[in-house]
XYZ file of C-alpha atoms in Angstrom:
750
model
C -35.056 8.004 31.521
C -31.639 6.374 31.874
C -31.969 4.999 28.330
C -32.941 8.427 26.964
C -29.981 10.020 28.702
C -27.642 7.404 27.216
C -28.997 8.048 23.729
C -28.415 11.761 24.265
C -24.793 11.159 25.261
C -24.179 8.983 22.199
C -25.758 11.528 19.899
C -23.678 14.294 21.436
C -20.396 12.452 20.812
C -18.934 13.582 17.516
C -16.976 10.910 15.713
C -14.090 12.014 13.534
C -12.615 9.993 10.663
C -9.813 8.431 12.690
C -12.324 7.117 15.242
C -13.579 4.664 12.616
C -10.126 3.251 11.855
C -9.075 -0.193 13.032
C -5.358 -0.763 12.586
C -5.889 -4.477 13.279
C -7.705 -5.139 9.976
C -5.755 -7.765 8.068
C -3.620 -8.911 11.006
C -5.294 -12.327 11.342
C -3.019 -13.701 8.641
C -0.443 -16.429 8.220
C 2.017 -17.642 5.601
C -0.474 -20.002 3.954
C -3.494 -17.695 3.978
C -3.605 -13.918 3.903
C -6.442 -11.770 5.160
C -4.298 -8.707 4.512
C -0.829 -9.658 5.777
C -0.756 -6.359 7.642
C 0.561 -5.335 11.041
C -0.787 -2.554 13.271
C 1.220 0.469 12.136
C 1.289 3.140 14.826
C 2.510 6.053 12.749
C 1.655 9.338 11.111
C 0.659 9.483 7.435
C 3.638 8.672 5.201
C 5.865 8.607 8.298
C 9.528 7.644 8.130
C 9.218 5.231 11.053
C 6.344 3.003 12.109
C 6.006 1.292 15.460
C 4.260 -1.990 16.106
C 3.856 -4.522 18.907
C 5.979 -7.515 18.004
C 4.455 -10.963 18.483
C 6.577 -12.773 15.886
C 10.165 -13.872 16.254
C 12.987 -11.516 15.395
C 13.332 -11.452 11.622
C 9.922 -13.019 10.999
C 7.980 -11.058 8.381
C 4.764 -11.856 10.240
C 5.721 -9.414 12.938
C 2.258 -9.254 14.533
C -0.487 -11.843 14.453
C -3.930 -11.204 15.864
C -4.059 -14.811 17.101
C -0.818 -14.509 19.079
C -0.778 -14.602 22.886
C 2.471 -12.831 23.705
C 4.314 -9.608 22.904
C 8.126 -9.767 22.650
C 8.737 -6.060 22.261
C 7.658 -2.841 20.594
C 9.477 -2.581 17.318
C 10.429 0.353 15.164
C 9.709 -1.054 11.729
C 10.032 -0.129 8.067
C 8.458 -3.305 6.737
C 6.212 -2.866 3.679
C 5.074 -6.507 3.598
C 6.013 -9.848 5.163
C 7.349 -11.044 1.813
C 9.783 -8.113 1.519
C 10.408 -8.127 5.300
C 12.080 -5.375 7.306
C 15.137 -3.171 7.594
C 16.520 -0.786 10.209
C 14.498 -2.389 13.002
C 15.073 -2.414 16.753
C 12.776 -2.840 19.739
C 12.082 -1.726 23.287
C 10.428 -3.890 25.943
C 9.514 -3.270 29.608
C 9.989 -6.067 32.105
C 10.157 -6.615 35.863
C 12.276 -8.928 37.976
C 15.450 -10.685 36.950
C 17.091 -9.323 33.836
C 16.301 -11.446 30.803
C 17.242 -10.447 27.248
C 16.069 -13.614 25.479
C 13.108 -12.715 23.237
C 11.216 -15.911 24.009
C 11.676 -15.743 27.766
C 11.015 -12.019 28.098
C 7.726 -12.174 26.124
C 4.573 -11.363 28.059
C 0.996 -12.535 27.724
C -1.488 -9.906 26.576
C -5.142 -9.700 25.566
C -6.919 -7.664 22.911
C -9.413 -6.798 25.641
C -6.630 -4.842 27.324
C -5.287 -3.348 24.098
C -6.068 0.062 22.596
C -4.893 0.203 18.985
C -5.278 3.392 16.947
C -3.070 4.972 14.279
C -1.946 7.695 16.686
C -1.836 5.897 20.038
C -1.257 2.368 21.274
C -1.742 0.993 24.759
C -1.483 -2.543 26.089
C -1.264 -4.342 29.414
C 1.644 -6.771 29.723
C 0.196 -9.287 32.137
C 3.378 -11.119 33.165
C 4.934 -7.886 34.417
C 1.863 -5.901 35.489
C 3.115 -3.109 33.217
C 1.074 -0.799 31.003
C 2.843 0.361 27.830
C 1.717 3.441 25.915
C 3.103 4.789 22.656
C 2.569 7.910 20.528
C 4.444 8.385 17.207
C 5.711 11.257 15.106
C 7.333 10.785 11.703
C 10.862 10.136 12.981
C 10.363 9.796 16.733
C 8.099 8.321 19.386
C 7.236 8.790 23.042
C 6.728 5.757 25.265
C 5.271 5.698 28.750
C 5.680 2.650 30.971
C 3.566 2.429 34.116
C 5.304 0.006 36.478
C 4.258 -1.898 39.604
C 6.235 -1.814 42.822
C 9.529 -3.515 42.039
C 13.214 -2.966 42.694
C 13.929 -4.105 39.176
C 11.563 -2.442 36.751
C 13.525 -2.883 33.536
C 13.545 -1.603 29.984
C 15.243 -3.725 27.330
C 16.709 -2.273 24.139
C 17.184 -4.904 21.446
C 19.185 -3.725 18.424
C 18.764 -7.120 16.723
C 21.310 -9.291 15.000
C 23.366 -9.046 11.800
C 25.476 -6.252 13.263
C 24.492 -3.689 15.886
C 25.974 -1.186 18.329
C 24.573 0.040 21.643
C 26.119 2.438 24.159
C 24.598 3.350 27.517
C 25.270 6.862 28.890
C 24.102 6.655 32.543
C 25.003 10.255 33.383
C 22.644 11.434 30.625
C 19.905 8.824 31.143
C 20.477 8.005 27.495
C 21.188 5.108 25.148
C 22.543 5.515 21.624
C 23.296 2.971 18.937
C 22.551 1.627 15.517
C 21.185 -1.450 13.822
C 22.198 -2.775 10.419
C 19.651 -5.588 10.165
C 17.983 -5.600 6.758
C 16.521 -7.847 4.091
C 18.342 -6.359 1.111
C 18.185 -3.206 -0.969
C 20.819 -1.311 1.037
C 24.378 -0.066 0.417
C 27.293 -1.406 2.476
C 27.312 1.581 4.839
C 23.628 1.246 5.776
C 22.763 1.904 9.424
C 19.683 3.031 11.305
C 20.975 5.184 14.169
C 18.879 5.713 17.270
C 18.812 7.899 20.375
C 16.783 6.837 23.411
C 16.296 9.424 26.162
C 14.795 8.482 29.557
C 13.300 10.934 32.057
C 14.379 8.800 35.032
C 17.909 7.912 36.264
C 18.998 4.292 35.947
C 19.457 2.207 39.085
C 21.103 -0.554 37.050
C 22.663 -0.444 33.588
C 23.802 -3.522 31.687
C 25.067 -3.956 28.166
C 24.335 -6.860 25.842
C 27.034 -8.345 23.634
C 26.058 -11.173 21.289
C 22.887 -11.653 23.348
C 24.875 -12.035 26.599
C 24.300 -9.574 29.454
C 27.502 -7.768 30.453
C 28.731 -4.922 32.650
C 30.325 -3.338 29.581
C 28.150 -0.419 28.525
C 29.576 0.083 25.023
C 29.039 -2.929 22.750
C 29.476 -3.646 19.074
C 28.595 -7.203 18.118
C 26.418 -9.353 15.929
C 23.527 -8.839 18.368
C 23.851 -5.936 20.798
C 21.458 -4.429 23.287
C 20.996 -2.849 26.691
C 18.968 -3.272 29.863
C 18.374 -0.414 32.290
C 16.463 -0.685 35.560
C 14.486 1.530 37.943
C 13.365 1.080 41.539
C 9.652 1.842 41.267
C 6.606 2.114 43.437
C 3.247 1.065 42.069
C 2.033 3.560 39.461
C 5.465 5.083 38.810
C 5.847 6.109 35.203
C 8.980 6.158 33.072
C 8.866 8.207 29.860
C 11.156 7.300 26.989
C 11.778 9.558 24.006
C 13.132 7.776 20.929
C 14.234 9.041 17.536
C 16.209 7.502 14.717
C 18.025 8.515 11.549
C 19.530 6.840 8.522
C 22.191 9.565 8.485
C 23.912 9.744 11.894
C 23.528 9.785 15.670
C 23.666 13.571 15.507
C 20.803 13.630 13.010
C 18.815 11.291 15.267
C 19.291 13.873 18.038
C 17.856 16.510 15.694
C 14.924 14.244 14.891
C 14.239 13.884 18.613
C 13.153 17.519 18.519
C 9.910 16.384 16.848
C 8.741 15.424 20.338
C 9.642 18.796 21.844
C 8.710 19.069 25.505
C 5.191 17.858 24.855
C 3.493 15.415 27.157
C 2.201 12.112 25.888
C -1.348 13.470 25.991
C -0.350 16.536 23.972
C 1.481 14.465 21.363
C -1.446 12.067 21.218
C -3.797 14.911 20.364
C -1.379 16.317 17.775
C -1.048 12.946 16.063
C -4.801 12.437 16.194
C -5.374 15.803 14.524
C -2.784 14.996 11.871
C -4.674 11.832 11.030
C -8.020 13.608 10.957
C -6.628 16.245 8.625
C -5.481 13.604 6.137
C -8.407 11.192 6.479
C -10.875 14.087 6.555
C -10.074 14.942 2.941
C -12.676 12.271 2.242
C -15.866 12.801 4.223
C -18.493 10.072 3.985
C -21.942 9.643 5.512
C -23.794 6.381 5.895
C -26.287 4.615 8.142
C -24.119 1.470 8.219
C -21.299 2.000 10.696
C -19.388 -1.011 9.358
C -19.189 0.694 5.958
C -17.646 3.730 7.649
C -15.217 1.560 9.623
C -14.143 -0.359 6.548
C -13.769 2.801 4.468
C -11.613 4.727 6.916
C -9.563 1.660 7.825
C -8.831 1.268 4.107
C -8.044 4.969 3.755
C -5.634 4.682 6.700
C -3.770 1.924 4.858
C -3.781 4.043 1.682
C -1.778 6.879 3.252
C 0.958 4.897 5.001
C 3.053 4.158 1.897
C 5.187 5.153 0.125
C 7.189 5.887 3.233
C 9.049 9.160 3.727
C 12.775 8.459 3.605
C 14.032 11.972 4.177
C 15.014 14.115 7.163
C 15.645 17.778 8.049
C 19.215 18.850 8.788
C 20.297 21.477 11.316
C 19.494 24.240 8.810
C 16.006 22.882 8.188
C 16.865 21.628 4.700
C 15.388 18.408 3.305
C 18.086 15.746 3.028
C 18.159 11.986 2.678
C 20.484 9.066 3.001
C 20.456 7.442 -0.409
C 19.592 3.741 -0.278
C 21.059 3.580 -3.785
C 24.589 4.972 -3.401
C 25.026 5.426 0.364
C 25.539 9.191 0.217
C 23.702 11.930 2.115
C 22.077 14.167 -0.493
C 19.594 17.015 -0.776
C 15.946 16.559 -1.594
C 13.053 14.193 -1.022
C 13.156 10.413 -1.080
C 10.332 7.902 -0.616
C 10.358 4.125 -0.490
C 8.608 0.895 0.514
C 6.146 0.464 -2.297
C 5.873 -1.871 -5.273
C 4.511 -0.197 -8.398
C 3.249 -3.529 -9.795
C 0.604 -3.249 -7.109
C 0.157 0.437 -6.451
C 0.108 2.012 -9.936
C -3.430 0.680 -10.336
C -5.343 2.783 -7.820
C -3.111 3.928 -4.942
C -1.212 6.505 -6.983
C -4.349 7.712 -8.782
C -5.838 8.256 -5.313
C -2.853 10.419 -4.377
C -3.242 12.411 -7.593
C -6.907 13.097 -6.872
C -6.939 13.640 -3.115
C -3.316 14.276 -2.053
C -1.563 15.852 -5.076
C 0.815 17.959 -2.968
C 2.100 14.783 -1.328
C 2.593 13.073 -4.669
C 4.507 16.093 -5.955
C 7.133 15.360 -3.283
C 7.083 11.700 -4.276
C 7.715 12.642 -7.915
C 10.804 14.599 -6.827
C 11.884 11.521 -4.926
C 11.526 9.443 -8.086
C 13.741 11.871 -9.971
C 16.328 11.605 -7.202
C 16.199 7.818 -7.402
C 16.989 8.003 -11.116
C 19.864 10.417 -10.517
C 21.322 8.214 -7.784
C 20.866 4.777 -9.341
C 20.307 5.230 -13.069
C 16.789 3.765 -12.875
C 13.371 4.570 -11.515
C 12.262 2.140 -8.825
C 9.768 -0.638 -9.483
C 9.909 -2.225 -6.033
C 11.898 -0.205 -3.489
C 12.601 -1.218 0.123
C 14.578 0.892 0.772
C 16.592 0.550 -2.466
C 15.881 -1.551 -5.553
C 14.495 -5.004 -4.747
C 14.117 -7.961 -7.082
C 10.363 -8.457 -6.929
C 7.456 -8.645 -9.418
C 7.388 -7.639 -13.102
C 6.546 -4.684 -15.314
C 7.896 -1.200 -15.796
C 5.034 0.563 -14.050
C 7.084 3.522 -12.858
C 6.076 4.866 -16.282
C 2.443 4.799 -15.169
C 3.218 6.464 -11.843
C 5.074 9.307 -13.559
C 2.652 9.758 -16.462
C -0.565 9.648 -14.443
C 0.750 12.276 -12.029
C 1.869 14.708 -14.708
C -1.204 14.269 -16.883
C -3.450 14.930 -13.880
C -1.702 18.155 -13.006
C 0.866 16.931 -10.463
C 3.683 18.437 -12.453
C 7.173 18.180 -11.019
C 9.228 21.044 -12.398
C 12.128 18.876 -13.569
C 9.906 16.695 -15.720
C 12.713 16.293 -18.261
C 14.629 14.193 -15.755
C 11.593 11.972 -15.275
C 11.039 11.822 -19.047
C 14.622 10.665 -19.572
C 14.103 8.160 -16.775
C 10.999 6.514 -18.249
C 12.566 6.357 -21.725
C 15.755 4.832 -20.328
C 13.851 2.302 -18.238
C 11.910 1.145 -21.288
C 15.106 0.172 -23.070
C 17.329 -1.208 -20.331
C 17.406 -3.543 -17.354
C 19.202 -2.969 -14.065
C 22.491 -4.910 -14.108
C 21.897 -6.416 -10.663
C 18.140 -6.172 -10.001
C 16.307 -7.691 -12.940
C 12.863 -6.454 -11.881
C 14.025 -2.866 -12.375
C 13.838 -1.541 -15.916
C 12.604 -4.145 -18.398
C 13.898 -7.677 -18.291
C 13.674 -9.050 -21.837
C 13.421 -5.622 -23.457
C 15.617 -6.746 -26.374
C 13.121 -9.471 -27.315
C 10.162 -7.218 -26.635
C 11.462 -4.407 -28.845
C 12.405 -6.787 -31.673
C 9.580 -9.346 -31.655
C 6.826 -7.366 -29.994
C 6.670 -9.697 -26.989
C 8.877 -11.440 -24.446
C 9.081 -15.070 -25.593
C 7.998 -17.996 -23.469
C 11.014 -20.175 -24.301
C 13.990 -17.904 -23.555
C 14.231 -18.537 -19.791
C 12.442 -15.351 -18.765
C 9.675 -16.294 -16.382
C 6.251 -14.640 -16.400
C 6.882 -13.455 -19.942
C 3.268 -12.893 -20.994
C 2.635 -10.756 -17.935
C 5.721 -8.701 -18.763
C 4.585 -8.198 -22.352
C 1.123 -7.012 -21.360
C 2.450 -4.588 -18.762
C 5.211 -3.280 -21.040
C 2.595 -2.498 -23.715
C 0.555 -0.475 -21.225
C 3.744 1.178 -19.946
C 4.676 2.151 -23.518
C 1.276 3.784 -23.889
C 1.905 5.748 -20.676
C 5.224 6.982 -22.027
C 3.557 7.905 -25.323
C 0.821 9.905 -23.589
C 3.348 11.688 -21.368
C 5.510 12.480 -24.385
C 2.552 13.972 -26.240
C 1.819 16.209 -23.268
C 5.463 17.324 -23.240
C 5.451 18.092 -26.958
C 7.913 15.393 -27.965
C 8.305 14.743 -31.685
C 6.305 12.113 -33.540
C 9.565 10.393 -34.419
C 10.555 10.118 -30.761
C 7.108 8.871 -29.792
C 6.570 6.457 -32.678
C 8.169 3.382 -31.037
C 6.067 3.790 -27.902
C 2.860 4.316 -29.855
C 3.469 1.218 -31.945
C 4.527 -0.946 -29.009
C 1.397 0.029 -27.069
C -0.404 -2.471 -29.345
C 1.980 -5.326 -28.537
C -0.658 -6.921 -26.338
C -2.239 -8.153 -29.587
C 0.724 -10.433 -30.202
C -0.266 -12.706 -27.318
C -3.967 -12.982 -28.031
C -5.016 -16.535 -28.847
C -8.200 -16.259 -30.909
C -9.008 -19.946 -30.374
C -9.345 -19.531 -26.605
C -10.007 -15.768 -26.664
C -7.340 -15.449 -23.984
C -3.774 -14.250 -23.660
C -1.155 -16.964 -24.049
C 2.600 -17.258 -23.925
C 4.352 -17.299 -27.286
C 7.665 -18.847 -28.286
C 10.445 -16.976 -30.056
C 9.518 -18.647 -33.379
C 6.014 -17.151 -33.215
C 4.185 -20.316 -32.157
C 2.035 -20.258 -29.027
C 3.435 -22.216 -26.097
C 1.859 -25.636 -25.771
C 0.205 -27.322 -23.992
C -1.909 -24.436 -22.758
C -3.998 -24.537 -19.597
C -5.809 -21.218 -18.986
C -6.132 -22.176 -15.311
C -2.379 -22.549 -14.773
C -1.064 -19.998 -12.299
C 2.354 -18.459 -12.797
C 4.429 -19.767 -15.702
C 3.710 -17.153 -18.404
C 1.844 -15.013 -15.887
C 2.504 -13.433 -12.483
C 0.573 -14.708 -9.473
C -2.426 -15.436 -11.632
C -3.565 -17.316 -14.711
C -4.650 -16.404 -18.231
C -8.216 -15.731 -17.091
C -6.810 -13.068 -14.779
C -4.154 -11.465 -16.969
C -6.092 -11.372 -20.235
C -7.752 -8.167 -19.018
C -4.433 -6.323 -18.525
C -5.046 -4.050 -21.493
C -5.850 -1.042 -19.352
C -5.331 1.480 -22.114
C -7.232 -0.266 -24.902
C -10.300 -2.267 -23.836
C -11.931 -1.591 -27.209
C -8.969 -3.226 -28.896
C -9.447 -6.263 -26.668
C -13.195 -6.244 -27.388
C -12.423 -6.305 -31.119
C -9.987 -9.204 -30.705
C -12.623 -11.197 -28.846
C -15.165 -10.711 -31.590
C -17.247 -7.848 -30.270
C -19.121 -6.779 -27.162
C -21.259 -9.888 -26.782
C -18.273 -12.221 -26.793
C -16.308 -9.854 -24.570
C -19.084 -9.720 -21.984
C -19.477 -13.480 -22.129
C -15.772 -13.869 -21.353
C -16.110 -11.426 -18.448
C -19.085 -13.435 -17.174
C -17.061 -16.625 -17.457
C -14.524 -15.404 -14.910
C -17.274 -15.636 -12.307
C -18.941 -18.712 -13.796
C -15.851 -20.899 -14.134
C -15.444 -22.854 -10.867
C -12.405 -21.969 -8.724
C -10.301 -24.609 -10.449
C -6.561 -24.112 -10.695
C -3.287 -25.651 -11.791
C -0.483 -24.999 -9.290
C 2.182 -27.093 -11.036
C 4.405 -24.080 -11.778
C 4.835 -23.463 -8.047
C 4.573 -27.068 -6.900
C 2.158 -26.157 -4.131
C -0.951 -24.060 -3.539
C 0.301 -20.514 -3.062
C -1.763 -18.367 -0.748
C -3.161 -16.257 -3.605
C -4.713 -19.397 -5.112
C -6.290 -20.422 -1.834
C -7.738 -16.960 -1.322
C -9.433 -17.143 -4.717
C -10.678 -20.662 -4.093
C -12.568 -19.937 -0.878
C -14.430 -16.752 -1.882
C -17.209 -18.375 -3.926
C -16.731 -16.033 -6.873
C -15.549 -18.562 -9.408
C -12.129 -17.713 -10.828
C -12.297 -14.055 -9.809
C -9.210 -13.452 -7.641
C -9.657 -10.030 -6.055
C -7.071 -10.906 -3.413
C -4.359 -10.173 -5.959
C -3.922 -7.111 -8.146
C -3.973 -8.172 -11.831
C -7.741 -8.607 -11.999
C -8.906 -5.827 -9.690
C -9.926 -3.513 -12.557
C -11.706 -6.247 -14.521
C -15.222 -5.673 -13.197
C -15.204 -2.110 -14.512
C -14.574 -3.314 -18.067
C -18.302 -4.063 -18.434
C -18.672 -0.292 -18.878
C -16.701 -0.430 -22.133
C -18.937 -3.127 -23.594
C -22.438 -1.848 -22.976
C -23.310 -3.648 -19.734
C -22.485 -1.178 -16.924
C -25.098 -2.700 -14.623
C -22.872 -5.770 -14.259
C -20.051 -3.559 -13.044
C -22.482 -2.072 -10.538
C -23.580 -5.513 -9.362
C -20.113 -6.997 -8.976
C -18.435 -3.995 -7.377
C -21.073 -4.117 -4.642
C -20.585 -7.872 -4.267
C -16.861 -7.391 -3.754
C -17.268 -4.488 -1.332
C -19.964 -6.245 0.680
C -18.399 -9.706 0.841
C -14.650 -9.355 0.553
C -13.982 -6.353 2.805
C -14.822 -5.992 6.503
C -13.446 -3.864 9.371
C -12.326 -6.989 11.247
C -8.917 -8.634 11.743
C -9.662 -10.909 8.764
C -11.017 -7.994 6.767
C -9.138 -8.378 3.467
C -9.402 -11.152 0.879
C -5.656 -11.362 0.240
C -2.564 -9.221 0.662
C -3.371 -5.557 1.280
C -0.155 -4.556 -0.509
C 0.856 -1.042 0.509
C -2.508 0.615 -0.002
C -3.510 -0.857 -3.370
C -6.257 -3.235 -2.252
C -7.446 -0.545 0.153
C -7.455 2.170 -2.501
C -9.607 -0.073 -4.708
C -12.214 -0.031 -1.962
C -11.893 3.727 -1.379
C -12.479 4.507 -5.049
C -15.205 1.897 -5.487
C -17.084 3.055 -2.402
C -17.108 6.575 -3.887
C -18.627 5.105 -7.039
C -15.843 5.294 -9.639
C -12.432 3.785 -10.418
C -9.277 4.645 -12.464
C -9.162 1.681 -14.864
C -6.399 3.239 -16.959
C -4.035 5.490 -15.026
C -2.687 7.895 -17.623
C -6.159 8.869 -18.817
C -8.178 11.601 -17.153
C -11.110 9.228 -16.657
C -12.709 7.393 -13.764
C -15.073 4.583 -14.772
C -18.391 4.522 -12.903
C -19.355 1.693 -10.557
C -21.876 1.665 -7.722
C -21.552 4.253 -4.919
C -21.706 2.722 -1.458
C -22.438 5.795 0.642
C -25.454 8.040 0.963
C -23.122 10.998 0.611
C -19.411 11.504 0.099
C -17.402 14.703 -0.186
C -13.888 14.984 -1.576
C -12.182 18.105 -0.249
C -9.714 18.990 -3.003
C -6.378 20.694 -2.382
C -7.602 23.797 -4.237
C -10.398 24.321 -1.715
C -13.143 23.023 -4.015
C -15.419 20.105 -3.140
C -16.627 17.133 -5.136
C -19.953 16.129 -3.587
C -21.430 12.733 -4.454
C -24.926 11.829 -3.293
C -26.692 8.507 -3.824
C -30.457 8.730 -3.476
C -32.474 5.672 -2.410
C -29.217 3.862 -1.777
C -29.072 0.512 0.053
C -27.796 -3.022 -0.438
C -30.547 -3.905 -2.903
C -30.529 -0.551 -4.714
C -27.065 -1.008 -6.147
C -27.942 -0.060 -9.738
C -27.752 3.466 -11.170
C -31.014 4.644 -12.670
C -29.725 8.085 -13.625
C -26.995 10.615 -12.824
C -27.167 14.371 -12.464
C -23.914 16.306 -12.748
C -24.416 19.893 -11.593
C -28.167 19.411 -12.101
C -27.773 18.231 -15.702
C -28.554 14.734 -16.942
C -25.312 12.796 -17.348
C -25.186 9.744 -19.628
C -21.498 8.862 -19.757
C -20.082 5.787 -18.064
C -17.132 7.725 -16.692
C -16.228 10.970 -14.962
C -13.332 13.098 -16.116
C -10.643 14.320 -13.767
C -11.222 17.780 -15.181
C -14.889 17.605 -14.158
C -13.754 17.639 -10.553
C -11.215 20.464 -10.672
C -13.585 23.349 -9.936
C -15.868 21.384 -7.655
C -18.915 19.467 -8.771
C -22.129 18.004 -7.394
C -23.035 14.517 -8.584
C -26.333 12.876 -7.689
C -26.853 9.186 -8.374
C -30.428 7.915 -8.417
C -30.281 4.285 -7.302
C -32.669 1.428 -8.030
C -32.915 -2.309 -7.378
C -33.249 -3.184 -11.076
C -30.516 -3.019 -13.717
C -31.013 -0.023 -15.984
C -30.138 -1.196 -19.470
C -31.608 1.880 -21.132
C -29.655 4.750 -19.543
C -28.815 6.315 -22.895
C -25.235 5.033 -23.022
C -23.781 4.835 -26.522
C -20.313 4.284 -27.935
C -19.489 7.962 -27.456
C -20.295 7.729 -23.748
C -18.047 4.774 -22.877
C -14.542 5.348 -21.484
C -11.360 6.000 -23.443
C -9.711 3.276 -25.486
C -6.461 3.664 -27.426
C -7.836 2.003 -30.578
C -10.160 4.959 -31.045
C -7.179 7.294 -31.137
C -5.467 5.242 -33.815
């Protein structure tokens, strides 16, 4: 009877999407090996500020490690990745006993068994101080609650970090104000993150910190400033702390504090929880395997954190932002902390399908970036950063507009993509197109002109030119204006080595670089080798098929990626970079899903008549390389990209070529999935007889009609649609697919 009653209770509990999320996925990482390189972001979707428990040293990009024993503080963070690091960070830390500001000495032991980590609420027991810390976020503010033991000195430390900070204690107001300037680049000279910290309890002691030294002076500007305030508490006494920040001013931070209102922690917790459920609930999935649900919603959580909101509301309720490009306070939206080299592939297509109203704001932010800096961003944090290659802002703009996310001032964005294709930022060479002069003249960026990763640049520029061409057609631009982009979209052909059937660097005189090792990482390519980058012809797989000699040879080369042992040449770097190691250990040959260049490759089987191989390998990747555990990724998560790959693939389709209206079909993971579109319509996807063995598609019904294509069209979804996959355990090589039913390829248009 007890067992039956327990079953009844479990059945009665209704799980919502956010209940399946683990914010600790990917946190069991280190410099030499990434299982995500994430930190637990306690935040709201696309929030301006995130909060995280800090286990790493101040300034360490690995701010939280699952294997760590101690917490040093609770940090407001804007870090997009450990490699880019942070900006505008400061921390708060409870403590008891003698005042101690030193981050090593103040750190407290903790256990994951006494830790509650959700997107909307965090709670942990700090064992050395017998203090429970709780935290609930809003976009620009947060509410902390510290439950203290009996102690005459129950303290709260404010650490504004080094590299220039200011902290002032206002005892009569139970308040602390200040700013931090600590950053890792990409900011103007006047950059500051201003904060306001309001306590609900009077201070019994108040001490300033000047250059890490505790002082009686309450107003301190130094390299490393801070504050310590104390309370005389009985066991169970609670101190509430309301915190808000602003990139504009102290006064604006005070306005941002209003996000917390007079709500209690419990009320704010419920509001944040509902906000997450509203966003995550746009995708509703059903499955008998709870780990599939946990992995899916944990990935979706990561997919809606970035790009970060970088705007605020002034006293009149208008949207304004501090420009990380020119240091001025200006009207309109701004977003940051994303690298398009990663996220153009599936993160932004996910926004266009599921969250178009959010991406419309982001498109306005892109236009503002161009107006304020003369370029669209490629890697922003918060301003332009010198990182990665390509000109993939063209993809982000084109895919949005072509899928109906149409920013009204599209002419500004058109001018921006055209300018970026024919210029390079004077100070940040990853913005615009480094080597564009060579590329426009020769049709490729040469290997021997001291521009690293030249083949990767050429391949991405060719795709980017196609994106600009497609956008220009939609806008009615003249054939004359579009001709250069149309012609350059075929520049990928200039690097194809027919002897090896692979892409290869080429010297300025037209000769291929030599010697050539297809397994050499870096050099002509970016964080990958020729086996990985050869497939970066997103817009024209048929053209690549033709270069390789036809479908049979193309499929054989695809097969070889998995059949070639995980051999590598790391001589370009001089050591085994973590991306290499993550490929090596996965037992999938030379397939390197832990990095972005190859993530679309599996779906290319659909273009060459063997879709069942795409179905097999997408399931292999989902089943083996993703879990809902702290080591749940197979490489860097990268601002939602690796997560968005899983989200799309679990639904059963993927955007191989952003800029088309097509999603290439894979193997649906769930028994049923529903996409709740912004227009109120639903896309319902059902997979009959679906399980781990039945990963192959026997047939598809679209609105009760037999469907033979190997792709869905974005337009199919617009008015709602019902798709039923019939799954089987045997590859279906006779599903009626012909050349008309395979996805788009630019060569056909020519």
